[in-house]
CSV table of C-alpha atoms in Angstrom, one decimal:
chain,number,residue,atom,x,y,z
A,1,MET,CA,130.9,139.4,147.9
A,2,PRO,CA,128.5,140.0,145.1
A,3,GLU,CA,126.3,137.1,144.1
A,4,THR,CA,127.4,135.3,140.9
A,5,THR,CA,124.8,134.6,138.3
A,6,ALA,CA,124.7,132.1,135.5
A,7,LYS,CA,125.6,133.6,132.1
A,8,PRO,CA,122.9,133.4,129.5
A,9,ALA,CA,123.3,131.1,126.5
A,10,MET,CA,124.3,132.9,123.3
A,11,THR,CA,122.3,132.9,120.1
A,12,LEU,CA,123.0,134.4,116.7
A,13,SER,CA,120.6,134.9,113.8
A,14,LEU,CA,121.6,135.8,110.2
A,15,ALA,CA,118.4,137.3,108.9
A,16,GLY,CA,116.7,140.2,107.2
A,17,SER,CA,115.3,143.2,108.9
A,18,GLU,CA,111.5,143.5,108.8
A,19,ALA,CA,110.6,147.0,109.9
A,20,THR,CA,107.2,146.4,111.3
A,21,GLY,CA,108.6,144.0,113.9
A,22,GLY,CA,106.6,141.0,113.0
A,23,ALA,CA,109.2,138.8,111.4
A,24,GLY,CA,112.8,138.5,110.5
A,25,ALA,CA,115.6,139.8,112.7
A,26,GLN,CA,113.2,141.7,114.9
A,27,ALA,CA,111.2,138.6,115.7
A,28,ASP,CA,114.3,136.5,116.2
A,29,LEU,CA,115.8,139.0,118.8
A,30,LYS,CA,112.5,139.2,120.7
A,31,THR,CA,112.2,135.4,120.7
A,32,PHE,CA,115.8,135.0,122.0
A,33,GLN,CA,115.1,137.5,124.8
A,34,GLU,CA,111.8,135.9,125.8
A,35,LEU,CA,113.4,132.5,126.1
A,36,GLY,CA,116.3,133.7,128.1
A,37,THR,CA,119.3,133.8,125.7
A,38,PHE,CA,121.6,136.7,124.7
A,39,GLY,CA,120.6,137.4,121.1
A,40,MET,CA,122.7,138.8,118.2
A,41,VAL,CA,121.9,139.5,114.6
A,42,ALA,CA,123.9,139.8,111.4
A,43,LEU,CA,121.7,141.5,108.9
A,44,THR,CA,121.6,140.0,105.4
A,45,CYS,CA,119.0,142.3,103.8
A,46,ILE,CA,116.4,144.9,104.6
A,47,VAL,CA,112.8,144.2,103.8
A,48,SER,CA,109.9,146.6,104.0
A,49,PHE,CA,106.3,146.0,103.1
A,50,ASN,CA,104.8,148.2,100.4
A,51,PRO,CA,101.2,149.3,101.4
A,52,ARG,CA,100.8,150.8,97.9
A,53,ASP,CA,101.5,147.4,96.2
A,54,GLU,CA,99.4,144.8,98.0
A,55,TRP,CA,102.0,144.6,100.8
A,56,ASN,CA,104.7,143.1,98.6
A,57,HIS,CA,108.2,143.2,99.8
A,58,ARG,CA,110.7,145.9,99.0
A,59,PHE,CA,114.0,144.1,99.2
A,60,ILE,CA,117.4,145.7,99.7
A,61,PRO,CA,120.4,143.3,100.0
A,62,VAL,CA,123.2,144.0,102.4
A,63,GLU,CA,126.6,143.7,100.7
A,64,THR,CA,128.3,140.4,101.3
A,65,GLN,CA,131.4,142.2,102.7
A,66,VAL,CA,129.2,143.9,105.3
A,67,VAL,CA,127.9,140.6,106.4
A,68,GLN,CA,131.4,139.2,106.6
A,69,ASP,CA,132.3,142.3,108.7
A,70,GLN,CA,129.4,141.6,111.1
A,71,LEU,CA,130.4,138.0,111.5
A,72,GLU,CA,134.0,139.0,112.1
A,73,ALA,CA,132.9,141.3,114.9
A,74,ILE,CA,130.5,138.7,116.4
A,75,PHE,CA,132.8,135.7,116.4
A,76,GLY,CA,135.8,137.9,117.3
A,77,THR,CA,133.9,138.9,120.5
A,78,TYR,CA,132.5,135.4,121.3
A,79,GLY,CA,134.5,132.3,120.4
A,80,PRO,CA,133.0,128.9,119.5
A,81,GLU,CA,133.1,127.8,123.1
A,82,VAL,CA,130.6,130.6,123.9
A,83,LEU,CA,128.7,131.1,120.7
A,84,ASP,CA,127.8,127.6,119.3
A,85,THR,CA,124.2,128.0,118.2
A,86,VAL,CA,123.3,129.9,115.0
A,87,LYS,CA,120.0,130.4,113.1
A,88,LEU,CA,119.9,131.1,109.4
A,89,GLY,CA,116.9,133.0,108.1
A,90,MET,CA,116.4,135.0,104.9
A,91,MET,CA,119.4,135.1,102.7
A,92,GLY,CA,118.0,136.8,99.6
A,93,SER,CA,120.5,135.9,96.9
A,94,PRO,CA,122.9,133.1,95.8
A,95,ALA,CA,125.9,135.4,96.6
A,96,MET,CA,124.7,135.8,100.2
A,97,ILE,CA,124.1,132.1,100.5
A,98,SER,CA,127.7,131.3,99.4
A,99,THR,CA,129.1,133.9,101.8
A,100,VAL,CA,127.2,132.5,104.7
A,101,ALA,CA,127.9,128.9,103.8
A,102,ALA,CA,131.6,129.6,103.7
A,103,ALA,CA,131.4,131.4,107.1
A,104,MET,CA,129.5,128.5,108.7
A,105,ALA,CA,131.7,125.8,107.2
A,106,ALA,CA,134.7,127.6,108.6
A,107,ARG,CA,133.3,128.1,112.1
A,108,LYS,CA,131.3,124.9,112.4
A,109,PRO,CA,128.7,125.8,115.1
A,110,GLY,CA,127.4,122.8,117.0
A,111,HIS,CA,123.8,123.8,116.2
A,112,LEU,CA,122.9,125.3,112.9
A,113,VAL,CA,119.2,125.9,112.5
A,114,LEU,CA,118.1,126.6,109.0
A,115,ASP,CA,114.8,128.3,108.3
A,116,PRO,CA,114.8,127.7,104.6
A,117,VAL,CA,113.2,130.9,103.3
A,118,LEU,CA,112.6,130.0,99.7
A,119,ILE,CA,110.3,132.8,98.6
A,120,CYS,CA,110.2,136.6,99.0
A,121,LYS,CA,106.9,138.0,98.0
A,122,GLY,CA,107.5,140.3,95.0
A,123,GLN,CA,110.9,138.8,94.0
A,124,GLU,CA,111.6,138.1,90.3
A,125,PRO,CA,110.8,134.4,89.7
A,126,GLY,CA,114.1,133.6,88.1
A,127,HIS,CA,116.1,135.2,90.9
A,128,ALA,CA,114.0,133.3,93.5
A,129,GLN,CA,114.7,130.0,91.7
A,130,ASP,CA,118.4,130.6,91.7
A,131,THR,CA,118.3,131.4,95.4
A,132,ASP,CA,116.3,128.3,96.1
A,133,ASN,CA,118.8,126.1,94.3
A,134,ALA,CA,121.8,127.6,96.1
A,135,LEU,CA,120.1,127.2,99.5
A,136,LYS,CA,119.4,123.5,98.8
A,137,ALA,CA,122.9,122.9,97.5
A,138,GLU,CA,125.0,125.0,100.0
A,139,LEU,CA,123.1,125.5,103.3
A,140,LEU,CA,121.0,122.4,103.7
A,141,PRO,CA,124.0,120.1,103.9
A,142,LEU,CA,125.4,122.2,106.8
A,143,ALA,CA,122.2,122.4,108.8
A,144,THR,CA,121.7,120.4,112.0
A,145,PHE,CA,118.0,121.4,112.3
A,146,VAL,CA,115.6,122.5,109.5
A,147,THR,CA,112.2,124.2,109.9
A,148,PRO,CA,110.4,124.3,106.5
A,149,ASN,CA,106.9,125.6,106.1
A,150,HIS,CA,104.4,123.8,103.9
A,151,PHE,CA,105.7,125.3,100.6
A,152,GLU,CA,109.3,124.8,101.6
A,153,THR,CA,108.6,121.2,102.7
A,154,GLU,CA,107.3,120.4,99.2
A,155,GLN,CA,110.2,122.1,97.5
A,156,LEU,CA,112.9,120.5,99.7
A,157,SER,CA,111.4,117.0,99.6
A,158,GLY,CA,110.1,117.0,96.0
A,159,MET,CA,106.8,115.7,97.3
A,160,LYS,CA,103.2,117.0,97.4
A,161,VAL,CA,101.9,117.6,100.8
A,162,GLU,CA,98.1,117.5,101.2
A,163,THR,CA,97.6,115.3,104.3
A,164,LEU,CA,99.3,114.6,107.6
A,165,GLU,CA,100.7,111.4,106.2
A,166,ASP,CA,102.1,113.4,103.3
A,167,LEU,CA,103.7,115.8,105.7
A,168,GLN,CA,105.3,112.9,107.7
A,169,ALA,CA,106.7,111.4,104.5
A,170,ALA,CA,108.1,114.7,103.3
A,171,ALA,CA,109.7,115.5,106.6
A,172,ALA,CA,111.3,112.1,106.7
A,173,GLU,CA,112.6,112.6,103.2
A,174,ILE,CA,114.2,116.0,104.1
A,175,HIS,CA,115.8,114.3,107.1
A,176,ARG,CA,117.1,111.5,104.8
A,177,LEU,CA,118.5,114.1,102.4
A,178,SER,CA,120.1,116.4,104.9
A,179,GLY,CA,120.8,114.3,108.0
A,180,ALA,CA,119.3,117.2,110.0
A,181,ALA,CA,116.5,117.1,112.5
A,182,VAL,CA,113.3,118.4,110.7
A,183,LEU,CA,110.3,120.3,112.1
A,184,ALA,CA,108.0,120.5,109.1
A,185,LYS,CA,105.1,122.9,109.5
A,186,GLY,CA,101.6,122.0,108.4
A,187,GLY,CA,100.0,124.8,110.4
A,188,VAL,CA,96.7,126.1,108.9
A,189,ARG,CA,97.6,124.6,105.4
A,190,LEU,CA,96.3,121.2,106.2
A,191,ALA,CA,92.6,120.4,106.6
A,192,GLY,CA,91.1,119.9,110.0
A,193,SER,CA,90.8,121.6,113.3
A,194,GLU,CA,94.4,121.1,114.5
A,195,ALA,CA,97.5,123.0,113.5
A,196,VAL,CA,99.8,120.1,112.9
A,197,ASP,CA,103.6,120.0,112.6
A,198,VAL,CA,105.9,117.0,112.2
A,199,PHE,CA,109.2,116.4,113.9
A,200,VAL,CA,111.7,113.9,112.5
A,201,ASP,CA,115.2,112.9,113.6
A,202,ALA,CA,117.3,109.8,113.8
A,203,GLU,CA,115.1,108.5,116.6
A,204,GLY,CA,111.8,108.7,114.8
A,205,VAL,CA,108.8,110.8,114.1
A,206,GLU,CA,106.6,112.9,116.4
A,207,VAL,CA,103.4,114.8,115.5
A,208,LEU,CA,103.0,118.1,117.3
A,209,SER,CA,99.4,119.3,117.4
A,210,ALA,CA,97.5,122.2,118.8
A,211,PRO,CA,94.0,123.6,118.0
A,212,LYS,CA,94.0,126.0,115.1
A,213,ILE,CA,93.7,129.7,116.0
A,214,GLY,CA,92.0,131.3,113.0
A,215,GLU,CA,92.3,130.1,109.4
A,216,HIS,CA,95.1,132.4,108.1
A,217,ALA,CA,98.9,132.3,108.5
A,218,VAL,CA,100.4,134.8,110.9
A,219,SER,CA,103.5,136.9,110.1
A,220,GLY,CA,106.5,135.9,112.1
A,221,ALA,CA,105.4,132.4,113.0
A,222,GLY,CA,108.0,130.7,111.0
A,223,CYS,CA,110.8,133.0,112.1
A,224,SER,CA,109.8,132.7,115.7
A,225,LEU,CA,109.5,129.0,115.6
A,226,ALA,CA,113.1,128.6,114.3
A,227,ALA,CA,114.4,131.2,116.7
A,228,ALA,CA,112.7,129.4,119.6
A,229,VAL,CA,114.3,126.1,118.5
A,230,THR,CA,117.6,127.9,118.4
A,231,ALA,CA,117.2,129.4,121.9
A,232,GLU,CA,116.2,126.0,123.4
A,233,LEU,CA,119.2,124.2,121.7
A,234,ALA,CA,121.5,126.9,123.0
A,235,LYS,CA,120.2,126.2,126.5
A,236,GLY,CA,121.0,122.5,126.2
A,237,SER,CA,117.7,121.0,125.1
A,238,SER,CA,117.6,118.0,122.8
A,239,ALA,CA,116.3,118.6,119.3
A,240,ARG,CA,113.0,117.0,120.1
A,241,GLU,CA,112.6,119.0,123.3
A,242,ALA,CA,113.4,122.2,121.4
A,243,ALA,CA,110.7,121.4,118.8
A,244,ARG,CA,108.1,120.8,121.5
A,245,ARG,CA,108.9,124.0,123.3
A,246,ALA,CA,109.0,126.0,120.0
A,247,LYS,CA,105.6,124.7,119.1
A,248,GLU,CA,104.2,125.9,122.5
A,249,PHE,CA,105.9,129.3,122.1
A,250,VAL,CA,104.5,129.9,118.7
A,251,THR,CA,101.0,128.7,119.6
A,252,ALA,CA,100.9,131.2,122.5
A,253,GLY,CA,102.2,134.0,120.3
A,254,ILE,CA,99.5,133.3,117.6
A,255,ARG,CA,96.8,133.3,120.3
A,256,GLN,CA,97.9,136.8,121.3
A,257,ARG,CA,98.6,138.1,117.7
A,258,VAL,CA,98.8,141.7,116.8
A,259,ALA,CA,96.6,143.3,114.2
A,260,GLY,CA,97.4,146.3,112.0
A,261,ASN,CA,96.5,147.6,108.5
A,262,THR,CA,98.2,144.6,106.8
A,263,PRO,CA,96.0,141.8,105.5
A,264,PHE,CA,97.7,139.5,108.0
A,265,ASP,CA,98.3,139.7,111.7
A,266,ALA,CA,101.7,139.3,113.4
A,267,LEU,CA,102.7,136.9,116.2
A,268,TRP,CA,103.5,138.4,119.6
A,269,GLN,CA,106.6,136.8,121.1
A,270,GLY,CA,105.4,137.5,124.6
A,271,GLY,CA,102.5,135.1,124.4
A,272,LEU,CA,103.8,132.8,127.0
A,273,ARG,CA,103.8,135.5,129.7
A,274,GLY,CA,100.0,134.8,130.1
């Protein structure tokens, strides 16, 4: 008789494509694979850096019906007893946010990890603000885990973040507003030798710290952190355990980052291989 093997946990990301492989759906799928889950993606947009315009984003939205079709195929293949863990990345527009919010409200995944992408470099300011407001109104209330970066933490909490104490207070406020577990990223944005993130859930606050690796943000770190949280939750970890493991995963990936012609490096999702 052939040996039976355990089936992998299933993970889905709704995210944008980023062609160079450093961030977005590409980073999510690589993270899912590295952490031992079966990864799927429903694309919400296609983003490509423009080397002729200071590496701003060229943004092409996917039609909302196409996203609905992707989700119909995915959830038609894997029901909620199999696929119960979803990550939300870049949406790009209020219409996409409403489409995704309706889909998630209907399917009610047990774990809904929101990486609240509030800015797309090169977007029109008014459009970006409308998208931000829609995300806070429609997706944040559905999330079970939120992973804001420094800017997003300030926007979601309405608080200025300049110190670790500020970051702790802002993360606690986002938890109060949403009810979700929060992993707020200080990273290289806060002064000091440590890259510090703050985890908050109903059981309290935990500071996650690792020595800074360089003084500049690395492309894909936020996407990969949220994807790592998603993978760990799908495998049965608690929210706190998932946050710790995701921090370790991203730190290793930054340590072995990939350089190109862009003014920023990209995280390598294989960093934990040694």
